[in-house]
Coordinates of C-alpha atoms and ligand atoms in Angstrom, one line a residue:
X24 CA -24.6 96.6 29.8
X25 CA -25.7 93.4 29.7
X26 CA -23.4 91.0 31.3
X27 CA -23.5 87.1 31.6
X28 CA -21.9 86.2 34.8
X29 CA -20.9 82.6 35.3
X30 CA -21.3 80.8 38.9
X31 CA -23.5 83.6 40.0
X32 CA -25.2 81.5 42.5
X33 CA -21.6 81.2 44.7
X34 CA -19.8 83.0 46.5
X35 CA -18.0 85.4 44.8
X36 CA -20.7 85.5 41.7
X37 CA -23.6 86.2 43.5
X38 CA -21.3 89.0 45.5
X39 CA -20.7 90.2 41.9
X40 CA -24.2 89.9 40.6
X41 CA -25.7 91.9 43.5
X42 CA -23.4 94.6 43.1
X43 CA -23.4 94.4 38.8
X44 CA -27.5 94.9 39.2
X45 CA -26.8 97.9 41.7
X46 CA -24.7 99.6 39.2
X47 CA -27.5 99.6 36.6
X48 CA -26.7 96.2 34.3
X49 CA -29.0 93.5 33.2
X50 CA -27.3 90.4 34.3
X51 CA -28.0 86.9 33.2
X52 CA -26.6 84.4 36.0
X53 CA -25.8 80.9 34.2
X54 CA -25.2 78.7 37.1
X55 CA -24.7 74.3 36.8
X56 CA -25.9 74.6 41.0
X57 CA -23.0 72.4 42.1
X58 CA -23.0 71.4 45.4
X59 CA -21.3 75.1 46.0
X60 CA -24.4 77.0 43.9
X61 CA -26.8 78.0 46.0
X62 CA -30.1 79.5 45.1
X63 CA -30.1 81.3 48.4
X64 CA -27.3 83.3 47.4
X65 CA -29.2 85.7 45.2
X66 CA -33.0 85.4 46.0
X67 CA -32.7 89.2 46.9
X68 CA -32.8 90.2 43.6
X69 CA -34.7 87.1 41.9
X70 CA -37.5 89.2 41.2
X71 CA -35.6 91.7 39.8
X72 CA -36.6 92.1 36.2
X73 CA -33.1 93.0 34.9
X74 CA -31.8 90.0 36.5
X75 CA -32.0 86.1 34.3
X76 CA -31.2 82.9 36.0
X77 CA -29.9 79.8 33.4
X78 CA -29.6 77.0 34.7
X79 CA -27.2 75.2 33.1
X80 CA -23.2 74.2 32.4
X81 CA -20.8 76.5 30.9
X82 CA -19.1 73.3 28.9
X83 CA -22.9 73.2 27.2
X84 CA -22.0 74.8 24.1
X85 CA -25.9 74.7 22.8
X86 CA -26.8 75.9 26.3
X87 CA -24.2 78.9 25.9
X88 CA -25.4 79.9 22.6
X89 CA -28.6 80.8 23.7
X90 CA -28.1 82.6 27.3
X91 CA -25.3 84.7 24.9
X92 CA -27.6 86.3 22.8
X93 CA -27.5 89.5 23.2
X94 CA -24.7 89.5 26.1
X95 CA -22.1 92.6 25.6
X96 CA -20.0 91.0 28.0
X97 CA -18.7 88.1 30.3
X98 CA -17.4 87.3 33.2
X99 CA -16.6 83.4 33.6
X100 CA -15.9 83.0 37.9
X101 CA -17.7 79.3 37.3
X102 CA -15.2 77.4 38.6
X103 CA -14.2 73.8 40.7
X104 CA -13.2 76.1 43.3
X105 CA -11.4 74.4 46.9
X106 CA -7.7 73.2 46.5
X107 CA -8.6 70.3 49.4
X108 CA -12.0 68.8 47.0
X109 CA -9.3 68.7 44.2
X110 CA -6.9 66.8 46.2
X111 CA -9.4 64.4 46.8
X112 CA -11.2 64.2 43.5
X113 CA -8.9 65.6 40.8
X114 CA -10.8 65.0 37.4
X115 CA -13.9 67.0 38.4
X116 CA -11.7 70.1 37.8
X117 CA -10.6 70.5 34.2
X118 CA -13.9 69.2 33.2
X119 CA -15.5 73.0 34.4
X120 CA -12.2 75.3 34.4
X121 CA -10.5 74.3 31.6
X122 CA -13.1 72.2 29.4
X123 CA -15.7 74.6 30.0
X124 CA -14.1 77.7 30.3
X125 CA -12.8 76.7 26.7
X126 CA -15.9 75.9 25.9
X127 CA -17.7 79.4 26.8
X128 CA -15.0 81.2 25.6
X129 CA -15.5 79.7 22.1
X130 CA -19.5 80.7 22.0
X131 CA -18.6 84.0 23.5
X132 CA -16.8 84.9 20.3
X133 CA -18.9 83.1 18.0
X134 CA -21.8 85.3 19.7
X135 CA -19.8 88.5 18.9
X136 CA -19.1 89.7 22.5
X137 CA -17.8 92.6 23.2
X138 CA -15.7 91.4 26.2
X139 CA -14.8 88.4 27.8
X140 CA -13.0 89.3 31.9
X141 CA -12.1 85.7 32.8
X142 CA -11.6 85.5 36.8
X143 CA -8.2 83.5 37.9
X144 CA -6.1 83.0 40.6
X145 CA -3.1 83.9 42.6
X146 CA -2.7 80.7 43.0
X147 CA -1.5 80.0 39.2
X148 CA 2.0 81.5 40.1
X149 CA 2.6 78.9 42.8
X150 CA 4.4 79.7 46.2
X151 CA 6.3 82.9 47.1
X152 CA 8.8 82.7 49.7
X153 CA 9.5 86.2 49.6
X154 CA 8.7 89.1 47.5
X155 CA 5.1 89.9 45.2
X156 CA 3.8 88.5 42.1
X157 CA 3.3 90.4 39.5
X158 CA 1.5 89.5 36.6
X159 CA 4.7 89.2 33.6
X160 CA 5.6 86.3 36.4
X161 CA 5.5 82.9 35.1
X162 CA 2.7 80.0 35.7
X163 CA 3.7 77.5 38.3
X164 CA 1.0 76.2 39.9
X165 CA 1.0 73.2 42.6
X166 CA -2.6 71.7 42.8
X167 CA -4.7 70.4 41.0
X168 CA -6.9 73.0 41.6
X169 CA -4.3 75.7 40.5
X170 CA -2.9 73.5 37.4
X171 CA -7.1 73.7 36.3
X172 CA -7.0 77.0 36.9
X173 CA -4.0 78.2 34.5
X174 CA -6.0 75.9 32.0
X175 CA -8.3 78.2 31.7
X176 CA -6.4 81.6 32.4
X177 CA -4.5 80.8 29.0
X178 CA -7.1 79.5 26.8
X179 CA -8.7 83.5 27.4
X180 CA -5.3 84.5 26.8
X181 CA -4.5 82.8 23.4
X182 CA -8.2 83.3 22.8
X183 CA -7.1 86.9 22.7
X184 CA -3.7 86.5 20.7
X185 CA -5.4 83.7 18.1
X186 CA -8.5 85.5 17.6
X187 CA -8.2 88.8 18.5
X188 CA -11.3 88.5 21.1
X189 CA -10.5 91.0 23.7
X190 CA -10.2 89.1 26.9
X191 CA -8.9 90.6 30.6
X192 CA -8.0 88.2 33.4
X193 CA -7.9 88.5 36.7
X194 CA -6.1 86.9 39.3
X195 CA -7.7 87.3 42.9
X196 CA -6.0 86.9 46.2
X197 CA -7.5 84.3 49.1
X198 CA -11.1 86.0 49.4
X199 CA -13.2 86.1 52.7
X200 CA -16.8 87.1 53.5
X201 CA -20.4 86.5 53.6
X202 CA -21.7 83.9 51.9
X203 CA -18.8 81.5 51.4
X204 CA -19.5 78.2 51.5
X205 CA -18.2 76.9 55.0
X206 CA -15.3 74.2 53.7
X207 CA -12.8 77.0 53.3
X208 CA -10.3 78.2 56.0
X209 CA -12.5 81.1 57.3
X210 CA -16.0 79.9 57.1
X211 CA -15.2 76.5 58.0
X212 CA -13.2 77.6 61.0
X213 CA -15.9 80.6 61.9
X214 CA -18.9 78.1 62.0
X215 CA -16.9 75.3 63.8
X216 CA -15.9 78.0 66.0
X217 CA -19.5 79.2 66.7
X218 CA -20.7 75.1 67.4
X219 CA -17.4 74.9 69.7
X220 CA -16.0 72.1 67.3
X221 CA -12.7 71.7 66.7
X222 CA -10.3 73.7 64.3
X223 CA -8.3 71.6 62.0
X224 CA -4.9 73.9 61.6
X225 CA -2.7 72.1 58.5
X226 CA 0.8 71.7 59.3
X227 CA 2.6 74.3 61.2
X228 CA -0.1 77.2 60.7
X229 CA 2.5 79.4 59.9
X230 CA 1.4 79.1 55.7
X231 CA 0.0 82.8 54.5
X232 CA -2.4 83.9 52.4
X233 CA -2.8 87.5 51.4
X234 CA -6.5 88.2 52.3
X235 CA -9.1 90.5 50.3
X236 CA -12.8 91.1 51.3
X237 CA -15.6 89.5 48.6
X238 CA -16.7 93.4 47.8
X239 CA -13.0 94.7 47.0
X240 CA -12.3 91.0 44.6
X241 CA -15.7 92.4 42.9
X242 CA -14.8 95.8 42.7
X243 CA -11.1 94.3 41.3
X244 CA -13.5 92.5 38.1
X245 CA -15.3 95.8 37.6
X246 CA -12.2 97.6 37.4
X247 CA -10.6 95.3 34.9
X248 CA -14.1 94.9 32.9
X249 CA -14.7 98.4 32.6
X250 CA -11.1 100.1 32.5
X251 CA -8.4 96.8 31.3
X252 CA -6.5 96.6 28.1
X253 CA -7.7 94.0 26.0
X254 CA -5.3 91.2 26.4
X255 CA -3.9 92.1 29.8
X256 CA -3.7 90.5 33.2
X257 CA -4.4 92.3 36.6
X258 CA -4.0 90.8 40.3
X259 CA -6.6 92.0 42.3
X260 CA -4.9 91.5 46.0
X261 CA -5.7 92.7 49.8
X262 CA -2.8 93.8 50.5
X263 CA -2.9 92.0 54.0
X264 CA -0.7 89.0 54.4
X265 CA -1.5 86.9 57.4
X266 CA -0.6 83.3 58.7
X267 CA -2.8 81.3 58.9
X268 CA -2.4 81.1 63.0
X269 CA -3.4 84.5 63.3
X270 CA -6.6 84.3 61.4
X271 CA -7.5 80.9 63.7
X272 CA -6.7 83.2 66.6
X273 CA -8.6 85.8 65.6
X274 CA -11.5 84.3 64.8
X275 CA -11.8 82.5 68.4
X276 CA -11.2 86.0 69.8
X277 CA -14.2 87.5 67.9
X278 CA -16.2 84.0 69.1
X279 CA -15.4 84.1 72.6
X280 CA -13.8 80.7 72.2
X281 CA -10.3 79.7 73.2
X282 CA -7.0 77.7 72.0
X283 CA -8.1 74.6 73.1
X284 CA -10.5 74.3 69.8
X285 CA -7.4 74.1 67.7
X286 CA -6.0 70.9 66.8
X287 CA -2.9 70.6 64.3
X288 CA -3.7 68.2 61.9
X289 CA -1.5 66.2 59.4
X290 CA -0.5 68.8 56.4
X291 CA -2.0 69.2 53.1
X292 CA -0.8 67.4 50.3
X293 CA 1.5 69.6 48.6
X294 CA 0.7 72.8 50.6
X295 CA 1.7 75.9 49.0
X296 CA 3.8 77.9 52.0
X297 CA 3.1 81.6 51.1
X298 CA 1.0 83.8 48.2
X299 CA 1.3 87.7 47.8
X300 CA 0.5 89.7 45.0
X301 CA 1.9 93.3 43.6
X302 CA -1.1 95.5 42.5
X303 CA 0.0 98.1 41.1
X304 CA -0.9 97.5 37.4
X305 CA -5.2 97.3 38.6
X306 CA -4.7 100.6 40.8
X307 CA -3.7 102.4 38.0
X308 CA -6.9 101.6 36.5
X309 CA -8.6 103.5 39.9
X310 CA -9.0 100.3 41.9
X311 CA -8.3 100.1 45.3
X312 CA -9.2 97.7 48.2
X313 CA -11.1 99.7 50.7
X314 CA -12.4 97.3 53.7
X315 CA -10.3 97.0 56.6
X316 CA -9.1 93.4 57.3
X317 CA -10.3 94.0 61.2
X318 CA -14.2 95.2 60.3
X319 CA -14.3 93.3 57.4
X320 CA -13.5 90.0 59.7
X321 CA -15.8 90.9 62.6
X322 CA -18.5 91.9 60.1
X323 CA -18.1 88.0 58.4
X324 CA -18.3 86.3 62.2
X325 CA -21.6 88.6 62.7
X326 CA -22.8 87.0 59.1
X327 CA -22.4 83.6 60.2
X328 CA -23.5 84.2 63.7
X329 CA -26.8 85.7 62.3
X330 CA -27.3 83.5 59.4
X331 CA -27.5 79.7 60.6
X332 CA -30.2 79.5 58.9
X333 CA -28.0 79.7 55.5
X334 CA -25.3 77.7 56.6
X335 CA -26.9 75.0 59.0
X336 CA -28.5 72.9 56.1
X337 CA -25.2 72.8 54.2
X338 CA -23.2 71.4 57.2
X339 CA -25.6 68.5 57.2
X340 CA -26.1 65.7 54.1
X341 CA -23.6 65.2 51.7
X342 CA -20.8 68.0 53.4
X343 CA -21.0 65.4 56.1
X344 CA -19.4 62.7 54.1
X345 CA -16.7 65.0 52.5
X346 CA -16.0 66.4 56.2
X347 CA -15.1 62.5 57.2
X348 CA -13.1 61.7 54.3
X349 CA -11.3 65.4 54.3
X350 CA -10.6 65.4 58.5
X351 CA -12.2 62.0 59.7
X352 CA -8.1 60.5 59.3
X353 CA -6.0 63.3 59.9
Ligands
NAD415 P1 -17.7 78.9 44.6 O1 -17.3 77.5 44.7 O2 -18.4 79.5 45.8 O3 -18.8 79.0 43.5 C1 -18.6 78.4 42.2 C2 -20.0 78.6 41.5 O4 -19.8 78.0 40.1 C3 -21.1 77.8 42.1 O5 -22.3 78.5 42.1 C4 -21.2 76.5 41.2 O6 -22.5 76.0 41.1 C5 -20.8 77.1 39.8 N1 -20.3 76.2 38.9 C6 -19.4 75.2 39.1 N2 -19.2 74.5 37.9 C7 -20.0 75.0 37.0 C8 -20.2 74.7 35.6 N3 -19.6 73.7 35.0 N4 -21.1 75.5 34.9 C9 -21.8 76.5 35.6 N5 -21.6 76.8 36.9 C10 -20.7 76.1 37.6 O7 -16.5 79.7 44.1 P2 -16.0 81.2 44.5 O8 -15.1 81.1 45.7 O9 -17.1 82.1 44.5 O10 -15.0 81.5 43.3 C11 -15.5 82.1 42.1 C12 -14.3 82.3 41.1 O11 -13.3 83.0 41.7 C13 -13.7 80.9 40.7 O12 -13.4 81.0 39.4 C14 -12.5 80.9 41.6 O13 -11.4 80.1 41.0 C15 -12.1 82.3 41.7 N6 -11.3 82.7 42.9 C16 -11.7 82.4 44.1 C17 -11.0 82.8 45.2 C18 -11.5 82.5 46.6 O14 -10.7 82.8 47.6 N7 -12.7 82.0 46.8 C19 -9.8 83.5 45.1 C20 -9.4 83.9 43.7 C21 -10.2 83.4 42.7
TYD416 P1 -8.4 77.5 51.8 O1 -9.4 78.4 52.4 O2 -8.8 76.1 51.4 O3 -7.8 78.4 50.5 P2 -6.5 78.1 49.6 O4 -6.1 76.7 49.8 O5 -7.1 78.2 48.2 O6 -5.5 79.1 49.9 O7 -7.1 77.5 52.7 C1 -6.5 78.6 53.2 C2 -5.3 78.2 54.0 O8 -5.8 77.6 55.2 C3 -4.4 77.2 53.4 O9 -3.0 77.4 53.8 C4 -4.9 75.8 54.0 C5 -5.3 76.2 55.4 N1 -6.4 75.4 55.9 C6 -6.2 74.8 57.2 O10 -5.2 74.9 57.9 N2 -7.3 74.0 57.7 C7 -8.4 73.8 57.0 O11 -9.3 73.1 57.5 C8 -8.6 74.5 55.7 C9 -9.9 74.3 54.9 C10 -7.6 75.3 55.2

């Protein structure tokens, strides 16, 4: 197939990108390079000559018209990404995941496409105190981040029921691994870690996440690209609910570090207390998560620890000044 992959150059998408080329596709990556794109991420296959790099903004509908020619399917993961940057700066948001995912859904039907997999979030249901989501569960979702989010997850759904366009979406679990870029919980907390800085814990620590390794969400997209019904919606979860505690601990056990690098900090705004997901409806389409939360872990520490190089430059510059404003009072 040829597949246009949105936000290739981040961390899930260029994840995805590697893996689609490995399986055989042509993949054209259209990527805006927001602060979170990096180049980096897929210069392993940038001479590949099934492999197209756009550079360019999925709300560009002229721009989308032309990387979609010949495209037999899409898979949109560009996205305004971190819950804490939209806390902070709400109207960046629905400009890329609702605006633009409306506006590369449009040109994706105009262009004829065969499929369009558009990849969500847990966090569009909200908070869970007990109990799984599953996917007939209602939208509820607390940030803005999340609200931006379900924009987008039901424009590809009433793209599907107004035009018929055969859409999937997915909706991934909290997603850990190499390559993330290091203002999330684990990279953030693995590279302070690694400098002996200080680990800003929200709250109580006691929130959870249900975690799921970078390769198992990507295997979750293939699954639902190449197996879902047209119009459907499949979580793609870990299975492996932890507080947020235990991953802090964890990672200053696999660092050599110790307790005294965490420091509770004033709560997020609005904090969403616990997400889990039921899976069943995406293993009946073969999928299953298959990298143990311990390795997979250990294996992302090792990443960092071996890759300053990758994440040293980013922790400088302009991550500086959203570091300040995000901890600097807390
Ligand atoms: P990321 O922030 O690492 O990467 C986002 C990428 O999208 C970057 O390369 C960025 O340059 C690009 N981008 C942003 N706006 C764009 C625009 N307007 N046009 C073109 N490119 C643009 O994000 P990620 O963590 O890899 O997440 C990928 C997708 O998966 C997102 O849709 C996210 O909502 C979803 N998701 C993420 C997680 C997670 O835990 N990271 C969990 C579930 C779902
Ligand atoms: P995050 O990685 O931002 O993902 P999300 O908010 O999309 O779940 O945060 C994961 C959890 O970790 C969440 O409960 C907030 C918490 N957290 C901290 O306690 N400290 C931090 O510095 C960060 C970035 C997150």
């Amino acid at each position: 197939m040829k597949l246009l992959v949105t936000g290739g150059c981040g961390f899930i998408g260029s994840t995805f990108v590697r893996m689609a080329l490995a399986r055989g596709h042509e993949v054209v990556n259209v990527d805006k390079l927001t602060y979170a794109g990096n180049p980096a991420n897929v210069a392993e296959v940038a001479d590949d000559p099934k492999y197209h790099f756009v550079h360019a903004d999925i709300a560009d509908a002229p721009a989308m018209a032309d990387a979609l020619t010949g495209v037999d399917a899409v898979v949109n993961m560009a996205a305004e990404s971190h819950v804490d940057r939209s806390i902070l700066d709400p109207a960046a948001f629905p400009m890329t995941d609702v605006v633009g995912t409306a506006v590369i859904l449009d040109q994706s039907r105009r262009a004829g496409v065969g499929r369009f997999v558009q990849v969500s979030t847990d966090e569009v249901y909200g908070s869970i105190p007990v109990g799984l989501f599953r996917e007939t569960d209602p939208l509820n979702p607390s940030s803005p981040y999340s609200a931006s989010k379900a924009g987008g997850d039901l424009q590809a759904l009433a793209w599907h029921h107004t035009y018929g366009m055969d859409v999937v979406v997915t909706r991934g679990s909290n997603t850990y691994g190499p390559r993330q870029y290091p203002e999330k919980l684990i990279p953030l907390f693995v590279t302070n870690a690694l400098d002996g800085e200080q680990l800003p814990v929200y709250g109580d620590g006691q929130q959870i996440r249900d975690w799921i390794h970078v390769e198992d969400h990507c295997s979750g997209v293939f699954a639902a690209l190449e197996h879902g019904i047209a119009g459907e919606v499949y979580n793609v979860g870990g299975g492996n609910e932890r507080t947020n505690l235990e991953i802090t601990e964890r990672i200053l056990e696999y660092t050599n570090r110790d307790a005294s690098l965490i420091r509770y900090v004033e709560d997020r705004l609005g904090h969403d207390r616990r997400y889990a997901l039921a899976t069943e409806k995406l293993s009946l389409l073969g999928w299953s998560a298959a990298v143990d939360f311990g390795t997979g872990l250990t294996d992302t520490v090792t990443w960092y620890r071996d890759n300053r190089a990758w994440w040293e430059p980013i922790k400088s510059g302009e991550y500086r000044a959203y570091y300040d404003e995000q901890y600097g009072q807390r």
